[in-house]
Amino acid sequence: MITLIVVLVLFLVWWLGKPKKIAFTAPGPKPWPIIGSLHLLGQHESPFEAFTALSKIYGDVFSITLGSTPCVVVNNFKLIREVLITKGAEFGGRPNFMRFHKLFGGDRNNSLALCDWSSLQKTRRSIARIYCAPKFTSLQYDDVNKVGTEAVEVLLVELRKQPMGQPVQVKPLILAACANMFTQYMCSTSFDYRNVEFQKIVRYFDEIFWEINQGYAVDFLPWLLPFYSGHMRKISDWASVIRKFILARIIDQHRASLDPGVPPKDFTDALLLHLEEDPNMNWQHIIFELEDFLGGHSAVGNLVMVTLTAIVKYPEIAKRIQAEVDSVTAGTRYPNLFDRSAMPFTEATLWETLRTASSPIVPHVATTDTEIDGYTVKKGTMVFVNNYELNVGADYWKNPQEFNPERFISEDGTIVKPSHFIPFSTGKRTCIGQRLVQCFSFIILATLLQHYDISSTDKCEVKPSCMAVPPDCFRLVFTPRQVH
């Protein structure tokens, strides 16, 4: 009996002394009834500005309830890497916003960017990678260069039809050029700028890009849905019109000429051939994947427009880019992708635009019970990665409010990007089309400034933490350069 008592006492001492893992919820503001802490976000121009302000109070990881949705906000690079890379498999979900469903035929999982991670999505990304992430030495990179330079030559022709030296609504023209870059590269077809159907599709894609970059109360207060019925119907109609155009003007023509016995001539052929070979792929997967990537042209066009606001605001930036392009081309040809290494300031200007714009990374959702920095994160919790803080925080940049492309150029004149700069995200959910965005935006910016001085009589402003500008935005003045 004494032995038993001694054993029990020793066990009790061991148990009480054993370090126990206690579940902690990250600190955060106390939510109000119904709306949670949405009112705190409304005190700032951008939700991500609000997240940075709240991190000064609650720390680098804090919890916040938006409507009825439990959320966690991560505000430093070490912990963001934990979410996106180390524990990427545990945070592979996406928000279940009704808007996302409406944009993709009633199921956001049809979208590569807005879907939950799965083996199917991994397969879809692997099909796209060779075309959407072309390597510098590949034939696809040569195709990107050829398509980009030819499309921008057409853009110049269209620009010459506009009144020079006067304000021009140039965004539709730039977007049309970007759309033709993507359709030519991925589908071996392009469209006339005056094609009314094509104009409508380009406009709808741009409306959708603006839409995805906005936030609405209904995202977190779904009981408001009846008040948004008209809005939801509108975005669903945009997507439906786009889908019908792609099917009739691109996919049906490819299906009619598809030859399984020869290598695919483009991304569309590759998708259709994979449909024949993979029993796990269906027709919906193909059309939505093509739509997803063609929609990437809106990201290029909007990036160019945001960059041009900096060009207008800081004319010295334009002069340095013009000096680079004149030096490389000697005025005898158009710039191309193989000039990038000799034009670091031009490329750095695009990176600085991405930094200062701080376009938000799509929120992630925990797919299992897990933790961040020791704090419990329940399955279904929405996780915001605050790359706004990474892009403009004083801990990461010298004089972060200054627009300075030089920060991306090393002493030896090459481009250098800090590891904490992740404008296209990182990990398994990184933007697969980022290389196309970089390539096409470079060609457009360099060629426009080779030929024109660009200014504006309008107020050229962009929203903080947003890479999109409204479809009907500021006008720009193009003045032909007098190069001596």
Short mmCIF file of N, CA, C and O in Angstrom, two decimals, residues 360-449:
data_model
loop_
_atom_site.label_atom_id
_atom_site.label_comp_id
_atom_site.label_asym_id
_atom_site.label_seq_id
_atom_site.Cartn_x
_atom_site.Cartn_y
_atom_site.Cartn_z
N PRO A 360 -3.38 43.87 -52.18
CA PRO A 360 -3.50 42.83 -51.15
C PRO A 360 -3.42 41.42 -51.71
O PRO A 360 -3.85 41.14 -52.83
N ILE A 361 -2.84 40.53 -50.92
CA ILE A 361 -2.84 39.11 -51.22
C ILE A 361 -4.20 38.55 -50.82
O ILE A 361 -4.74 38.88 -49.77
N VAL A 362 -4.78 37.71 -51.68
CA VAL A 362 -6.09 37.12 -51.38
C VAL A 362 -6.01 36.38 -50.04
O VAL A 362 -5.06 35.62 -49.81
N PRO A 363 -6.98 36.60 -49.15
CA PRO A 363 -6.93 35.94 -47.84
C PRO A 363 -6.91 34.41 -47.96
O PRO A 363 -7.44 33.84 -48.92
N HIS A 364 -6.29 33.78 -46.99
CA HIS A 364 -6.28 32.33 -46.90
C HIS A 364 -7.27 31.89 -45.82
O HIS A 364 -7.72 32.71 -45.01
N VAL A 365 -7.59 30.61 -45.82
CA VAL A 365 -8.49 30.05 -44.81
C VAL A 365 -7.87 28.77 -44.27
O VAL A 365 -7.39 27.93 -45.04
N ALA A 366 -7.87 28.63 -42.95
CA ALA A 366 -7.32 27.42 -42.33
C ALA A 366 -8.20 26.22 -42.66
O ALA A 366 -9.42 26.25 -42.48
N THR A 367 -7.58 25.16 -43.17
CA THR A 367 -8.32 23.96 -43.56
C THR A 367 -8.29 22.90 -42.46
O THR A 367 -8.87 21.82 -42.63
N THR A 368 -7.62 23.20 -41.35
CA THR A 368 -7.56 22.29 -40.21
C THR A 368 -7.26 23.12 -38.97
O THR A 368 -6.85 24.28 -39.08
N ASP A 369 -7.48 22.55 -37.80
CA ASP A 369 -7.06 23.23 -36.57
C ASP A 369 -5.54 23.31 -36.56
O ASP A 369 -4.86 22.29 -36.73
N THR A 370 -5.00 24.48 -36.34
CA THR A 370 -3.55 24.66 -36.38
C THR A 370 -3.17 25.81 -35.47
O THR A 370 -3.95 26.21 -34.60
N GLU A 371 -1.99 26.38 -35.68
CA GLU A 371 -1.58 27.52 -34.86
C GLU A 371 -0.61 28.39 -35.65
O GLU A 371 0.02 27.94 -36.60
N ILE A 372 -0.50 29.64 -35.21
CA ILE A 372 0.46 30.58 -35.75
C ILE A 372 1.19 31.21 -34.57
O ILE A 372 0.55 31.82 -33.70
N ASP A 373 2.50 31.03 -34.53
CA ASP A 373 3.32 31.60 -33.46
C ASP A 373 2.80 31.21 -32.08
O ASP A 373 2.84 31.99 -31.12
N GLY A 374 2.29 29.97 -31.97
CA GLY A 374 1.80 29.48 -30.69
C GLY A 374 0.35 29.80 -30.41
O GLY A 374 -0.23 29.31 -29.42
N TYR A 375 -0.28 30.61 -31.24
CA TYR A 375 -1.69 30.96 -31.04
C TYR A 375 -2.58 29.99 -31.82
O TYR A 375 -2.31 29.67 -32.98
N THR A 376 -3.63 29.55 -31.17
CA THR A 376 -4.56 28.60 -31.79
C THR A 376 -5.32 29.25 -32.94
O THR A 376 -5.80 30.38 -32.83
N VAL A 377 -5.40 28.52 -34.05
CA VAL A 377 -6.20 28.96 -35.20
C VAL A 377 -7.13 27.81 -35.56
O VAL A 377 -6.68 26.73 -35.95
N LYS A 378 -8.41 28.02 -35.39
CA LYS A 378 -9.40 26.97 -35.65
C LYS A 378 -9.65 26.82 -37.15
O LYS A 378 -9.53 27.77 -37.93
N LYS A 379 -10.01 25.60 -37.53
CA LYS A 379 -10.40 25.34 -38.92
C LYS A 379 -11.50 26.31 -39.34
O LYS A 379 -12.45 26.55 -38.60
N GLY A 380 -11.37 26.86 -40.54
CA GLY A 380 -12.37 27.81 -41.05
C GLY A 380 -12.04 29.26 -40.77
O GLY A 380 -12.72 30.15 -41.27
N THR A 381 -10.99 29.50 -39.97
CA THR A 381 -10.59 30.88 -39.68
C THR A 381 -9.97 31.52 -40.92
O THR A 381 -9.13 30.92 -41.58
N MET A 382 -10.38 32.75 -41.22
CA MET A 382 -9.81 33.47 -42.35
C MET A 382 -8.51 34.14 -41.90
O MET A 382 -8.45 34.75 -40.83
N VAL A 383 -7.48 34.03 -42.72
CA VAL A 383 -6.17 34.58 -42.36
C VAL A 383 -5.78 35.65 -43.38
O VAL A 383 -5.66 35.38 -44.58
N PHE A 384 -5.59 36.87 -42.88
CA PHE A 384 -5.14 37.98 -43.72
C PHE A 384 -3.63 38.11 -43.60
O PHE A 384 -3.10 38.22 -42.49
N VAL A 385 -2.97 38.10 -44.75
CA VAL A 385 -1.52 38.32 -44.81
C VAL A 385 -1.31 39.80 -45.10
O VAL A 385 -1.63 40.27 -46.20
N ASN A 386 -0.78 40.53 -44.15
CA ASN A 386 -0.68 41.99 -44.30
C ASN A 386 0.60 42.37 -45.04
O ASN A 386 1.57 42.85 -44.46
N ASN A 387 0.57 42.18 -46.37
CA ASN A 387 1.75 42.57 -47.15
C ASN A 387 1.85 44.09 -47.32
O ASN A 387 2.89 44.59 -47.75
N TYR A 388 0.80 44.82 -46.95
CA TYR A 388 0.91 46.28 -46.92
C TYR A 388 2.02 46.69 -45.96
O TYR A 388 2.85 47.55 -46.27
N GLU A 389 2.07 46.03 -44.80
CA GLU A 389 3.11 46.33 -43.82
C GLU A 389 4.48 45.94 -44.38
O GLU A 389 5.48 46.64 -44.18
N LEU A 390 4.54 44.80 -45.09
CA LEU A 390 5.81 44.38 -45.69
C LEU A 390 6.30 45.38 -46.73
O LEU A 390 7.50 45.55 -46.93
N ASN A 391 5.36 46.03 -47.42
CA ASN A 391 5.71 46.90 -48.53
C ASN A 391 6.01 48.34 -48.14
O ASN A 391 6.76 49.03 -48.85
N VAL A 392 5.41 48.81 -47.05
CA VAL A 392 5.61 50.23 -46.71
C VAL A 392 6.05 50.42 -45.26
O VAL A 392 6.16 51.55 -44.79
N GLY A 393 6.30 49.33 -44.53
CA GLY A 393 6.70 49.45 -43.14
C GLY A 393 8.13 49.96 -43.00
O GLY A 393 9.03 49.56 -43.74
N ALA A 394 8.33 50.83 -42.02
CA ALA A 394 9.67 51.40 -41.79
C ALA A 394 10.68 50.35 -41.34
O ALA A 394 11.89 50.55 -41.47
N ASP A 395 10.19 49.22 -40.82
CA ASP A 395 11.11 48.14 -40.42
C ASP A 395 11.72 47.43 -41.63
O ASP A 395 12.71 46.71 -41.49
N TYR A 396 11.12 47.63 -42.80
CA TYR A 396 11.55 46.89 -43.98
C TYR A 396 12.20 47.76 -45.05
O TYR A 396 12.92 47.26 -45.91
N TRP A 397 11.92 49.07 -45.01
CA TRP A 397 12.40 49.94 -46.08
C TRP A 397 12.91 51.27 -45.52
O TRP A 397 12.37 51.80 -44.55
N LYS A 398 13.90 51.82 -46.19
CA LYS A 398 14.37 53.16 -45.87
C LYS A 398 13.49 54.16 -46.62
O LYS A 398 13.28 54.04 -47.82
N ASN A 399 12.97 55.14 -45.91
CA ASN A 399 12.08 56.16 -46.49
C ASN A 399 10.97 55.49 -47.32
O ASN A 399 10.86 55.71 -48.54
N PRO A 400 10.15 54.66 -46.68
CA PRO A 400 9.18 53.86 -47.44
C PRO A 400 8.13 54.68 -48.20
O PRO A 400 7.57 54.19 -49.19
N GLN A 401 7.82 55.91 -47.75
CA GLN A 401 6.80 56.70 -48.42
C GLN A 401 7.33 57.36 -49.70
O GLN A 401 6.56 57.95 -50.46
N GLU A 402 8.63 57.28 -49.93
CA GLU A 402 9.24 57.88 -51.11
C GLU A 402 9.18 56.91 -52.29
O GLU A 402 9.44 55.72 -52.14
N PHE A 403 8.78 57.42 -53.46
CA PHE A 403 8.78 56.59 -54.67
C PHE A 403 10.20 56.60 -55.24
O PHE A 403 10.65 57.59 -55.82
N ASN A 404 10.89 55.50 -55.07
CA ASN A 404 12.31 55.46 -55.42
C ASN A 404 12.69 54.11 -56.03
O ASN A 404 13.02 53.16 -55.32
N PRO A 405 12.64 53.99 -57.35
CA PRO A 405 13.01 52.72 -58.00
C PRO A 405 14.43 52.27 -57.69
O PRO A 405 14.73 51.07 -57.77
N GLU A 406 15.30 53.20 -57.33
CA GLU A 406 16.70 52.85 -57.05
C GLU A 406 16.84 51.80 -55.96
O GLU A 406 17.85 51.08 -55.91
N ARG A 407 15.84 51.72 -55.09
CA ARG A 407 15.95 50.76 -53.98
C ARG A 407 15.99 49.32 -54.50
O ARG A 407 16.35 48.41 -53.76
N PHE A 408 15.59 49.10 -55.76
CA PHE A 408 15.61 47.76 -56.33
C PHE A 408 16.83 47.52 -57.24
O PHE A 408 16.87 46.52 -57.94
N ILE A 409 17.77 48.46 -57.22
CA ILE A 409 18.95 48.32 -58.08
C ILE A 409 20.19 48.22 -57.20
O ILE A 409 20.42 49.06 -56.34
N SER A 410 20.97 47.18 -57.43
CA SER A 410 22.17 46.96 -56.63
C SER A 410 23.30 47.87 -57.12
O SER A 410 23.18 48.55 -58.15
N GLU A 411 24.41 47.85 -56.41
CA GLU A 411 25.56 48.69 -56.76
C GLU A 411 26.14 48.32 -58.13
O GLU A 411 26.70 49.17 -58.82
N ASP A 412 25.98 47.05 -58.51
CA ASP A 412 26.52 46.65 -59.82
C ASP A 412 25.50 46.85 -60.95
O ASP A 412 25.73 46.41 -62.08
N GLY A 413 24.37 47.49 -60.63
CA GLY A 413 23.41 47.84 -61.66
C GLY A 413 22.41 46.76 -62.01
O GLY A 413 21.70 46.88 -63.03
N THR A 414 22.31 45.72 -61.21
CA THR A 414 21.34 44.66 -61.48
C THR A 414 20.15 44.79 -60.53
O THR A 414 20.22 45.43 -59.48
N ILE A 415 19.04 44.17 -60.93
CA ILE A 415 17.84 44.20 -60.11
C ILE A 415 18.01 43.31 -58.89
O ILE A 415 18.49 42.17 -58.99
N VAL A 416 17.61 43.81 -57.73
CA VAL A 416 17.65 43.03 -56.51
C VAL A 416 16.34 43.25 -55.76
O VAL A 416 15.88 44.38 -55.61
N LYS A 417 15.72 42.16 -55.33
CA LYS A 417 14.46 42.26 -54.60
C LYS A 417 14.64 41.61 -53.22
O LYS A 417 15.03 40.43 -53.14
N PRO A 418 14.35 42.33 -52.15
CA PRO A 418 14.46 41.73 -50.82
C PRO A 418 13.51 40.55 -50.66
O PRO A 418 12.45 40.50 -51.30
N SER A 419 13.88 39.62 -49.81
CA SER A 419 13.06 38.41 -49.64
C SER A 419 11.67 38.74 -49.08
O SER A 419 10.72 38.00 -49.35
N HIS A 420 11.55 39.83 -48.34
CA HIS A 420 10.26 40.15 -47.75
C HIS A 420 9.31 40.82 -48.75
O HIS A 420 8.14 41.05 -48.43
N PHE A 421 9.79 41.10 -49.94
CA PHE A 421 8.95 41.73 -50.97
C PHE A 421 8.28 40.64 -51.79
O PHE A 421 8.91 39.99 -52.62
N ILE A 422 7.00 40.41 -51.54
CA ILE A 422 6.27 39.30 -52.18
C ILE A 422 4.96 39.80 -52.80
O ILE A 422 3.86 39.40 -52.38
N PRO A 423 5.04 40.68 -53.80
CA PRO A 423 3.82 41.26 -54.36
C PRO A 423 2.91 40.23 -55.02
O PRO A 423 1.70 40.47 -55.17
N PHE A 424 3.47 39.09 -55.42
CA PHE A 424 2.66 38.03 -56.03
C PHE A 424 2.45 36.86 -55.08
O PHE A 424 2.16 35.75 -55.50
N SER A 425 2.63 37.11 -53.79
CA SER A 425 2.55 36.09 -52.75
C SER A 425 3.73 35.13 -52.88
O SER A 425 4.66 35.35 -53.68
N THR A 426 3.70 34.05 -52.12
CA THR A 426 4.77 33.06 -52.17
C THR A 426 4.20 31.72 -51.71
O THR A 426 3.07 31.65 -51.22
N GLY A 427 4.97 30.66 -51.86
CA GLY A 427 4.46 29.34 -51.50
C GLY A 427 3.63 28.74 -52.61
O GLY A 427 3.66 29.19 -53.76
N LYS A 428 2.85 27.72 -52.28
CA LYS A 428 2.11 26.98 -53.30
C LYS A 428 0.99 27.81 -53.95
O LYS A 428 0.53 27.48 -55.03
N ARG A 429 0.56 28.91 -53.28
CA ARG A 429 -0.49 29.73 -53.86
C ARG A 429 0.04 30.99 -54.53
O ARG A 429 -0.71 31.93 -54.80
N THR A 430 1.33 31.01 -54.82
CA THR A 430 1.89 32.17 -55.51
C THR A 430 1.24 32.34 -56.88
O THR A 430 0.79 31.37 -57.49
N CYS A 431 1.19 33.58 -57.36
CA CYS A 431 0.55 33.86 -58.66
C CYS A 431 1.34 33.20 -59.78
O CYS A 431 2.50 33.57 -60.04
N ILE A 432 0.73 32.25 -60.45
CA ILE A 432 1.45 31.50 -61.47
C ILE A 432 1.70 32.33 -62.73
O ILE A 432 2.60 32.05 -63.51
N GLY A 433 0.91 33.39 -62.94
CA GLY A 433 1.08 34.20 -64.14
C GLY A 433 1.94 35.43 -63.93
O GLY A 433 1.99 36.30 -64.81
N GLN A 434 2.67 35.49 -62.82
CA GLN A 434 3.41 36.71 -62.51
C GLN A 434 4.47 37.05 -63.56
O GLN A 434 4.73 38.22 -63.84
N ARG A 435 5.07 36.03 -64.18
CA ARG A 435 6.11 36.32 -65.17
C ARG A 435 5.53 36.99 -66.40
O ARG A 435 6.15 37.87 -67.00
N LEU A 436 4.33 36.57 -66.80
CA LEU A 436 3.67 37.23 -67.93
C LEU A 436 3.36 38.68 -67.59
O LEU A 436 3.50 39.57 -68.44
N VAL A 437 2.92 38.92 -66.37
CA VAL A 437 2.62 40.29 -65.93
C VAL A 437 3.88 41.15 -66.03
O VAL A 437 3.86 42.27 -66.56
N GLN A 438 5.00 40.62 -65.54
CA GLN A 438 6.25 41.37 -65.57
C GLN A 438 6.71 41.64 -67.01
O GLN A 438 7.13 42.75 -67.34
N CYS A 439 6.62 40.62 -67.85
CA CYS A 439 7.12 40.75 -69.23
C CYS A 439 6.29 41.74 -70.04
O CYS A 439 6.84 42.67 -70.67
N PHE A 440 4.98 41.56 -70.05
CA PHE A 440 4.14 42.41 -70.89
C PHE A 440 4.11 43.85 -70.38
O PHE A 440 4.09 44.79 -71.18
N SER A 441 4.11 44.06 -69.07
CA SER A 441 4.09 45.43 -68.55
C SER A 441 5.40 46.14 -68.90
O SER A 441 5.40 47.34 -69.20
N PHE A 442 6.51 45.42 -68.88
CA PHE A 442 7.80 46.01 -69.26
C PHE A 442 7.77 46.49 -70.71
O PHE A 442 8.18 47.62 -71.02
N ILE A 443 7.30 45.64 -71.61
CA ILE A 443 7.27 45.99 -73.03
C ILE A 443 6.40 47.23 -73.26
O ILE A 443 6.78 48.16 -73.99
N ILE A 444 5.24 47.26 -72.63
CA ILE A 444 4.32 48.39 -72.84
C ILE A 444 4.92 49.68 -72.30
O ILE A 444 4.95 50.71 -72.99
N LEU A 445 5.40 49.65 -71.06
CA LEU A 445 5.94 50.86 -70.45
C LEU A 445 7.13 51.40 -71.24
O LEU A 445 7.21 52.61 -71.54
N ALA A 446 8.07 50.53 -71.57
CA ALA A 446 9.27 50.96 -72.29
C ALA A 446 8.92 51.55 -73.65
O ALA A 446 9.48 52.59 -74.06
N THR A 447 7.99 50.93 -74.37
CA THR A 447 7.66 51.39 -75.72
C THR A 447 6.87 52.70 -75.69
O THR A 447 7.10 53.60 -76.51
N LEU A 448 5.94 52.83 -74.76
CA LEU A 448 5.18 54.08 -74.66
C LEU A 448 6.11 55.25 -74.38
O LEU A 448 5.99 56.32 -75.00
N LEU A 449 7.04 55.07 -73.45
CA LEU A 449 7.93 56.17 -73.09
C LEU A 449 9.01 56.40 -74.15
O LEU A 449 9.60 57.48 -74.23
#
